[in-house]
Amino acid sequence: DVKVTQSSRYLVKRTGEKVFLECVQDMDHENMFWYRQDPGLGLRLIYFSYDVKMKEKGDIPEGYSVSREKKERFSLILESASTNQTSMYLCASTLYHGGAYEQYFGPGTRLTVT
Amino acid sequence: TQLLEQSPQFLSIQEGENLTVYCNSSSVFSSLQWYRQEPGEGPVLLVTVVTGGEVKKLKRLTFQFGDARKDSSLHITAAQPGDTGLYLCAGAGSARQLTFGSGTQLTVLP
């Protein structure tokens, strides 16, 4: 089974703090993604990576950066946390199977910025 | 930008009833996936459909991909409380990214 783990399930940070969210997958997947999920807005893509050292902006990259130094690990960084970044953050990696890229998600990190 | 519209947004039914959730777009997708998400957890993949007109069954769940590959439906027969959750459809275009619908929150009452 594909396993995607995220470093924290719940996190509370103060405005202005630098926040690191880490994601690790154990299936040697090349593609990894970071989303945020907010009620009524669905999943919105923040950043993604198709390979080590490679990153691409998604739909809402402002206020975020990412790091992918190793294939299995994809980190999301909030440079200076703000209250509007309070959200559920989901990491995913993809497997190409049966003619499609299937995404496998971690359990999510519920981040609250106060 | 590809958009996926899901309907209904909320659905509350009694145990034993049937229901259908719809996922529609004006764009063509190379494949479409359905996920279920429970509170406090990440979405879990239920099924992938890749061929226009394809129908897949997963126990009491039936998934259909439209002939033109622009829409999909999820039908649940004899819903049970364990089916409660957020159902998300997601379409794949030419890239490896997915476009997600906004979800259907299903509640099955015992």
PDB file of N, CA, C and O in Angstrom, chain A residues 61-109:
ATOM      1  N   PRO A  61       0.186  30.072  -4.997  1.00  0.00           N
ATOM      2  CA  PRO A  61       1.505  29.928  -4.371  1.00  0.00           C
ATOM      3  C   PRO A  61       1.925  31.081  -3.451  1.00  0.00           C
ATOM      4  O   PRO A  61       2.891  30.954  -2.698  1.00  0.00           O
ATOM      5  N   GLU A  62       1.182  32.191  -3.483  1.00  0.00           N
ATOM      6  CA  GLU A  62       1.616  33.379  -2.745  1.00  0.00           C
ATOM      7  C   GLU A  62       1.672  33.093  -1.241  1.00  0.00           C
ATOM      8  O   GLU A  62       0.722  32.585  -0.655  1.00  0.00           O
ATOM      9  N   GLY A  63       2.811  33.444  -0.639  1.00  0.00           N
ATOM     10  CA  GLY A  63       2.998  33.259   0.792  1.00  0.00           C
ATOM     11  C   GLY A  63       3.572  31.911   1.162  1.00  0.00           C
ATOM     12  O   GLY A  63       3.783  31.620   2.349  1.00  0.00           O
ATOM     13  N   TYR A  64       3.824  31.089   0.157  1.00  0.00           N
ATOM     14  CA  TYR A  64       4.354  29.742   0.381  1.00  0.00           C
ATOM     15  C   TYR A  64       5.611  29.515  -0.445  1.00  0.00           C
ATOM     16  O   TYR A  64       5.812  30.146  -1.470  1.00  0.00           O
ATOM     17  N   SER A  65       6.441  28.591  -0.002  1.00  0.00           N
ATOM     18  CA  SER A  65       7.530  28.074  -0.811  1.00  0.00           C
ATOM     19  C   SER A  65       7.640  26.582  -0.514  1.00  0.00           C
ATOM     20  O   SER A  65       6.984  26.082   0.405  1.00  0.00           O
ATOM     21  N   VAL A  66       8.430  25.883  -1.321  1.00  0.00           N
ATOM     22  CA  VAL A  66       8.579  24.440  -1.128  1.00  0.00           C
ATOM     23  C   VAL A  66      10.030  24.038  -1.286  1.00  0.00           C
ATOM     24  O   VAL A  66      10.853  24.786  -1.817  1.00  0.00           O
ATOM     25  N   SER A  67      10.322  22.829  -0.820  1.00  0.00           N
ATOM     26  CA  SER A  67      11.661  22.276  -0.945  1.00  0.00           C
ATOM     27  C   SER A  67      11.551  20.790  -1.219  1.00  0.00           C
ATOM     28  O   SER A  67      10.777  20.089  -0.548  1.00  0.00           O
ATOM     29  N   ARG A  68      12.324  20.336  -2.207  1.00  0.00           N
ATOM     30  CA  ARG A  68      12.368  18.905  -2.450  1.00  0.00           C
ATOM     31  C   ARG A  68      13.820  18.501  -2.685  1.00  0.00           C
ATOM     32  O   ARG A  68      14.302  18.465  -3.811  1.00  0.00           O
ATOM     33  N   GLU A  69      14.488  18.178  -1.608  1.00  0.00           N
ATOM     34  CA  GLU A  69      15.893  17.786  -1.640  1.00  0.00           C
ATOM     35  C   GLU A  69      16.065  16.287  -1.879  1.00  0.00           C
ATOM     36  O   GLU A  69      17.080  15.842  -2.403  1.00  0.00           O
ATOM     37  N   LYS A  70      15.065  15.509  -1.479  1.00  0.00           N
ATOM     38  CA  LYS A  70      15.084  14.071  -1.692  1.00  0.00           C
ATOM     39  C   LYS A  70      13.764  13.652  -2.323  1.00  0.00           C
ATOM     40  O   LYS A  70      12.736  14.299  -2.110  1.00  0.00           O
ATOM     41  N   LYS A  71      13.796  12.573  -3.065  1.00  0.00           N
ATOM     42  CA  LYS A  71      12.628  12.155  -3.826  1.00  0.00           C
ATOM     43  C   LYS A  71      11.428  11.887  -2.937  1.00  0.00           C
ATOM     44  O   LYS A  71      10.292  12.170  -3.302  1.00  0.00           O
ATOM     45  N   GLU A  72      11.681  11.335  -1.759  1.00  0.00           N
ATOM     46  CA  GLU A  72      10.567  10.924  -0.913  1.00  0.00           C
ATOM     47  C   GLU A  72       9.995  12.047  -0.052  1.00  0.00           C
ATOM     48  O   GLU A  72       8.967  11.860   0.574  1.00  0.00           O
ATOM     49  N   ARG A  73      10.642  13.189  -0.020  1.00  0.00           N
ATOM     50  CA  ARG A  73      10.243  14.246   0.922  1.00  0.00           C
ATOM     51  C   ARG A  73       9.952  15.551   0.207  1.00  0.00           C
ATOM     52  O   ARG A  73      10.751  16.029  -0.590  1.00  0.00           O
ATOM     53  N   PHE A  74       8.800  16.129   0.530  1.00  0.00           N
ATOM     54  CA  PHE A  74       8.367  17.386  -0.093  1.00  0.00           C
ATOM     55  C   PHE A  74       7.864  18.283   1.038  1.00  0.00           C
ATOM     56  O   PHE A  74       6.890  17.962   1.705  1.00  0.00           O
ATOM     57  N   SER A  75       8.557  19.393   1.234  1.00  0.00           N
ATOM     58  CA  SER A  75       8.240  20.275   2.365  1.00  0.00           C
ATOM     59  C   SER A  75       7.556  21.538   1.884  1.00  0.00           C
ATOM     60  O   SER A  75       7.937  22.113   0.859  1.00  0.00           O
ATOM     61  N   LEU A  76       6.565  21.968   2.640  1.00  0.00           N
ATOM     62  CA  LEU A  76       5.870  23.237   2.385  1.00  0.00           C
ATOM     63  C   LEU A  76       6.289  24.217   3.471  1.00  0.00           C
ATOM     64  O   LEU A  76       6.279  23.882   4.659  1.00  0.00           O
ATOM     65  N   ILE A  77       6.644  25.425   3.057  1.00  0.00           N
ATOM     66  CA  ILE A  77       7.143  26.436   3.990  1.00  0.00           C
ATOM     67  C   ILE A  77       6.261  27.666   3.916  1.00  0.00           C
ATOM     68  O   ILE A  77       5.993  28.183   2.818  1.00  0.00           O
ATOM     69  N   LEU A  78       5.791  28.097   5.081  1.00  0.00           N
ATOM     70  CA  LEU A  78       5.100  29.376   5.189  1.00  0.00           C
ATOM     71  C   LEU A  78       6.121  30.362   5.731  1.00  0.00           C
ATOM     72  O   LEU A  78       6.536  30.268   6.891  1.00  0.00           O
ATOM     73  N   GLU A  79       6.564  31.269   4.895  1.00  0.00           N
ATOM     74  CA  GLU A  79       7.678  32.147   5.256  1.00  0.00           C
ATOM     75  C   GLU A  79       7.341  33.034   6.453  1.00  0.00           C
ATOM     76  O   GLU A  79       8.171  33.247   7.326  1.00  0.00           O
ATOM     77  N   SER A  80       6.134  33.550   6.483  1.00  0.00           N
ATOM     78  CA  SER A  80       5.682  34.398   7.590  1.00  0.00           C
ATOM     79  C   SER A  80       4.189  34.172   7.736  1.00  0.00           C
ATOM     80  O   SER A  80       3.395  34.760   7.006  1.00  0.00           O
ATOM     81  N   ALA A  81       3.833  33.275   8.627  1.00  0.00           N
ATOM     82  CA  ALA A  81       2.440  32.831   8.719  1.00  0.00           C
ATOM     83  C   ALA A  81       1.483  33.994   8.979  1.00  0.00           C
ATOM     84  O   ALA A  81       1.771  34.912   9.759  1.00  0.00           O
ATOM     85  N   SER A  82       0.337  33.900   8.322  1.00  0.00           N
ATOM     86  CA  SER A  82      -0.713  34.898   8.528  1.00  0.00           C
ATOM     87  C   SER A  82      -2.019  34.159   8.841  1.00  0.00           C
ATOM     88  O   SER A  82      -2.176  32.972   8.521  1.00  0.00           O
ATOM     89  N   THR A  83      -2.953  34.885   9.442  1.00  0.00           N
ATOM     90  CA  THR A  83      -4.203  34.246   9.865  1.00  0.00           C
ATOM     91  C   THR A  83      -4.979  33.666   8.685  1.00  0.00           C
ATOM     92  O   THR A  83      -5.692  32.673   8.834  1.00  0.00           O
ATOM     93  N   ASN A  84      -4.821  34.264   7.498  1.00  0.00           N
ATOM     94  CA  ASN A  84      -5.557  33.726   6.341  1.00  0.00           C
ATOM     95  C   ASN A  84      -4.931  32.448   5.782  1.00  0.00           C
ATOM     96  O   ASN A  84      -5.412  31.886   4.791  1.00  0.00           O
ATOM     97  N   GLN A  85      -3.866  31.982   6.423  1.00  0.00           N
ATOM     98  CA  GLN A  85      -3.284  30.700   6.061  1.00  0.00           C
ATOM     99  C   GLN A  85      -3.745  29.582   6.993  1.00  0.00           C
ATOM    100  O   GLN A  85      -3.302  28.438   6.877  1.00  0.00           O
ATOM    101  N   THR A  86      -4.653  29.919   7.901  1.00  0.00           N
ATOM    102  CA  THR A  86      -5.301  28.888   8.699  1.00  0.00           C
ATOM    103  C   THR A  86      -6.111  27.996   7.774  1.00  0.00           C
ATOM    104  O   THR A  86      -6.973  28.480   7.031  1.00  0.00           O
ATOM    105  N   SER A  87      -5.812  26.704   7.780  1.00  0.00           N
ATOM    106  CA  SER A  87      -6.441  25.814   6.814  1.00  0.00           C
ATOM    107  C   SER A  87      -6.030  24.375   7.091  1.00  0.00           C
ATOM    108  O   SER A  87      -5.200  24.099   7.955  1.00  0.00           O
ATOM    109  N   MET A  88      -6.624  23.464   6.313  1.00  0.00           N
ATOM    110  CA  MET A  88      -6.192  22.073   6.278  1.00  0.00           C
ATOM    111  C   MET A  88      -5.227  21.924   5.104  1.00  0.00           C
ATOM    112  O   MET A  88      -5.575  22.283   3.966  1.00  0.00           O
ATOM    113  N   TYR A  89      -4.016  21.408   5.383  1.00  0.00           N
ATOM    114  CA  TYR A  89      -3.024  21.244   4.334  1.00  0.00           C
ATOM    115  C   TYR A  89      -2.859  19.756   4.029  1.00  0.00           C
ATOM    116  O   TYR A  89      -2.645  18.941   4.930  1.00  0.00           O
ATOM    117  N   LEU A  90      -2.967  19.441   2.755  1.00  0.00           N
ATOM    118  CA  LEU A  90      -2.901  18.056   2.305  1.00  0.00           C
ATOM    119  C   LEU A  90      -1.753  17.869   1.329  1.00  0.00           C
ATOM    120  O   LEU A  90      -1.590  18.643   0.394  1.00  0.00           O
ATOM    121  N   CYS A  91      -0.989  16.815   1.571  1.00  0.00           N
ATOM    122  CA  CYS A  91       0.100  16.428   0.676  1.00  0.00           C
ATOM    123  C   CYS A  91      -0.339  15.188  -0.093  1.00  0.00           C
ATOM    124  O   CYS A  91      -1.088  14.348   0.437  1.00  0.00           O
ATOM    125  N   ALA A  92       0.103  15.063  -1.331  1.00  0.00           N
ATOM    126  CA  ALA A  92      -0.234  13.891  -2.130  1.00  0.00           C
ATOM    127  C   ALA A  92       0.940  13.502  -3.014  1.00  0.00           C
ATOM    128  O   ALA A  92       1.750  14.348  -3.406  1.00  0.00           O
ATOM    129  N   SER A  93       1.018  12.220  -3.324  1.00  0.00           N
ATOM    130  CA  SER A  93       1.955  11.759  -4.347  1.00  0.00           C
ATOM    131  C   SER A  93       1.160  10.946  -5.355  1.00  0.00           C
ATOM    132  O   SER A  93       0.034  10.522  -5.071  1.00  0.00           O
ATOM    133  N   THR A  94       1.716  10.771  -6.546  1.00  0.00           N
ATOM    134  CA  THR A  94       0.938  10.110  -7.588  1.00  0.00           C
ATOM    135  C   THR A  94       1.608   8.861  -8.115  1.00  0.00           C
ATOM    136  O   THR A  94       2.822   8.768  -8.203  1.00  0.00           O
ATOM    137  N   LEU A  95       0.738   7.929  -8.487  1.00  0.00           N
ATOM    138  CA  LEU A  95       1.139   6.677  -9.101  1.00  0.00           C
ATOM    139  C   LEU A  95       0.460   6.605 -10.454  1.00  0.00           C
ATOM    140  O   LEU A  95      -0.754   6.831 -10.541  1.00  0.00           O
ATOM    141  N   TYR A  96       1.218   6.270 -11.506  1.00  0.00           N
ATOM    142  CA  TYR A  96       0.603   6.092 -12.812  1.00  0.00           C
ATOM    143  C   TYR A  96       0.100   4.655 -12.895  1.00  0.00           C
ATOM    144  O   TYR A  96       0.879   3.707 -12.813  1.00  0.00           O
ATOM    145  N   HIS A  97      -1.215   4.519 -13.013  1.00  0.00           N
ATOM    146  CA  HIS A  97      -1.818   3.184 -12.967  1.00  0.00           C
ATOM    147  C   HIS A  97      -3.045   3.142 -13.849  1.00  0.00           C
ATOM    148  O   HIS A  97      -3.907   4.030 -13.762  1.00  0.00           O
ATOM    149  N   GLY A  98      -3.131   2.144 -14.704  1.00  0.00           N
ATOM    150  CA  GLY A  98      -4.324   1.952 -15.517  1.00  0.00           C
ATOM    151  C   GLY A  98      -4.644   3.113 -16.437  1.00  0.00           C
ATOM    152  O   GLY A  98      -5.812   3.385 -16.714  1.00  0.00           O
ATOM    153  N   GLY A  99      -3.623   3.803 -16.909  1.00  0.00           N
ATOM    154  CA  GLY A  99      -3.852   4.895 -17.849  1.00  0.00           C
ATOM    155  C   GLY A  99      -4.096   6.245 -17.210  1.00  0.00           C
ATOM    156  O   GLY A  99      -4.506   7.187 -17.896  1.00  0.00           O
ATOM    157  N   ALA A 100      -3.867   6.355 -15.903  1.00  0.00           N
ATOM    158  CA  ALA A 100      -4.121   7.634 -15.235  1.00  0.00           C
ATOM    159  C   ALA A 100      -3.183   7.813 -14.057  1.00  0.00           C
ATOM    160  O   ALA A 100      -2.681   6.851 -13.487  1.00  0.00           O
ATOM    161  N   TYR A 101      -2.944   9.092 -13.726  1.00  0.00           N
ATOM    162  CA  TYR A 101      -2.171   9.403 -12.525  1.00  0.00           C
ATOM    163  C   TYR A 101      -3.132   9.448 -11.343  1.00  0.00           C
ATOM    164  O   TYR A 101      -4.009  10.310 -11.287  1.00  0.00           O
ATOM    165  N   GLU A 102      -2.964   8.546 -10.390  1.00  0.00           N
ATOM    166  CA  GLU A 102      -3.834   8.474  -9.227  1.00  0.00           C
ATOM    167  C   GLU A 102      -3.115   9.109  -8.043  1.00  0.00           C
ATOM    168  O   GLU A 102      -1.958   8.797  -7.782  1.00  0.00           O
ATOM    169  N   GLN A 103      -3.830   9.978  -7.333  1.00  0.00           N
ATOM    170  CA  GLN A 103      -3.194  10.678  -6.219  1.00  0.00           C
ATOM    171  C   GLN A 103      -3.501   9.973  -4.902  1.00  0.00           C
ATOM    172  O   GLN A 103      -4.633   9.579  -4.641  1.00  0.00           O
ATOM    173  N   TYR A 104      -2.481   9.890  -4.075  1.00  0.00           N
ATOM    174  CA  TYR A 104      -2.591   9.296  -2.747  1.00  0.00           C
ATOM    175  C   TYR A 104      -2.236  10.371  -1.734  1.00  0.00           C
ATOM    176  O   TYR A 104      -1.164  10.976  -1.807  1.00  0.00           O
ATOM    177  N   PHE A 105      -3.156  10.580  -0.798  1.00  0.00           N
ATOM    178  CA  PHE A 105      -3.045  11.692   0.124  1.00  0.00           C
ATOM    179  C   PHE A 105      -2.551  11.261   1.499  1.00  0.00           C
ATOM    180  O   PHE A 105      -2.815  10.144   1.960  1.00  0.00           O
ATOM    181  N   GLY A 106      -1.876  12.184   2.146  1.00  0.00           N
ATOM    182  CA  GLY A 106      -1.576  12.032   3.555  1.00  0.00           C
ATOM    183  C   GLY A 106      -2.787  12.377   4.390  1.00  0.00           C
ATOM    184  O   GLY A 106      -3.822  12.794   3.857  1.00  0.00           O
ATOM    185  N   PRO A 107      -2.686  12.247   5.718  1.00  0.00           N
ATOM    186  CA  PRO A 107      -3.834  12.488   6.591  1.00  0.00           C
ATOM    187  C   PRO A 107      -4.156  13.957   6.787  1.00  0.00           C
ATOM    188  O   PRO A 107      -5.222  14.291   7.320  1.00  0.00           O
ATOM    189  N   GLY A 108      -3.273  14.829   6.347  1.00  0.00           N
ATOM    190  CA  GLY A 108      -3.536  16.258   6.474  1.00  0.00           C
ATOM    191  C   GLY A 108      -2.950  16.865   7.738  1.00  0.00           C
ATOM    192  O   GLY A 108      -2.749  16.177   8.745  1.00  0.00           O
ATOM    193  N   THR A 109      -2.668  18.163   7.666  1.00  0.00           N
ATOM    194  CA  THR A 109      -2.245  18.950   8.826  1.00  0.00           C
ATOM    195  C   THR A 109      -3.228  20.095   8.984  1.00  0.00           C
ATOM    196  O   THR A 109      -3.398  20.899   8.070  1.00  0.00           O
TER     197      THR A 109
END
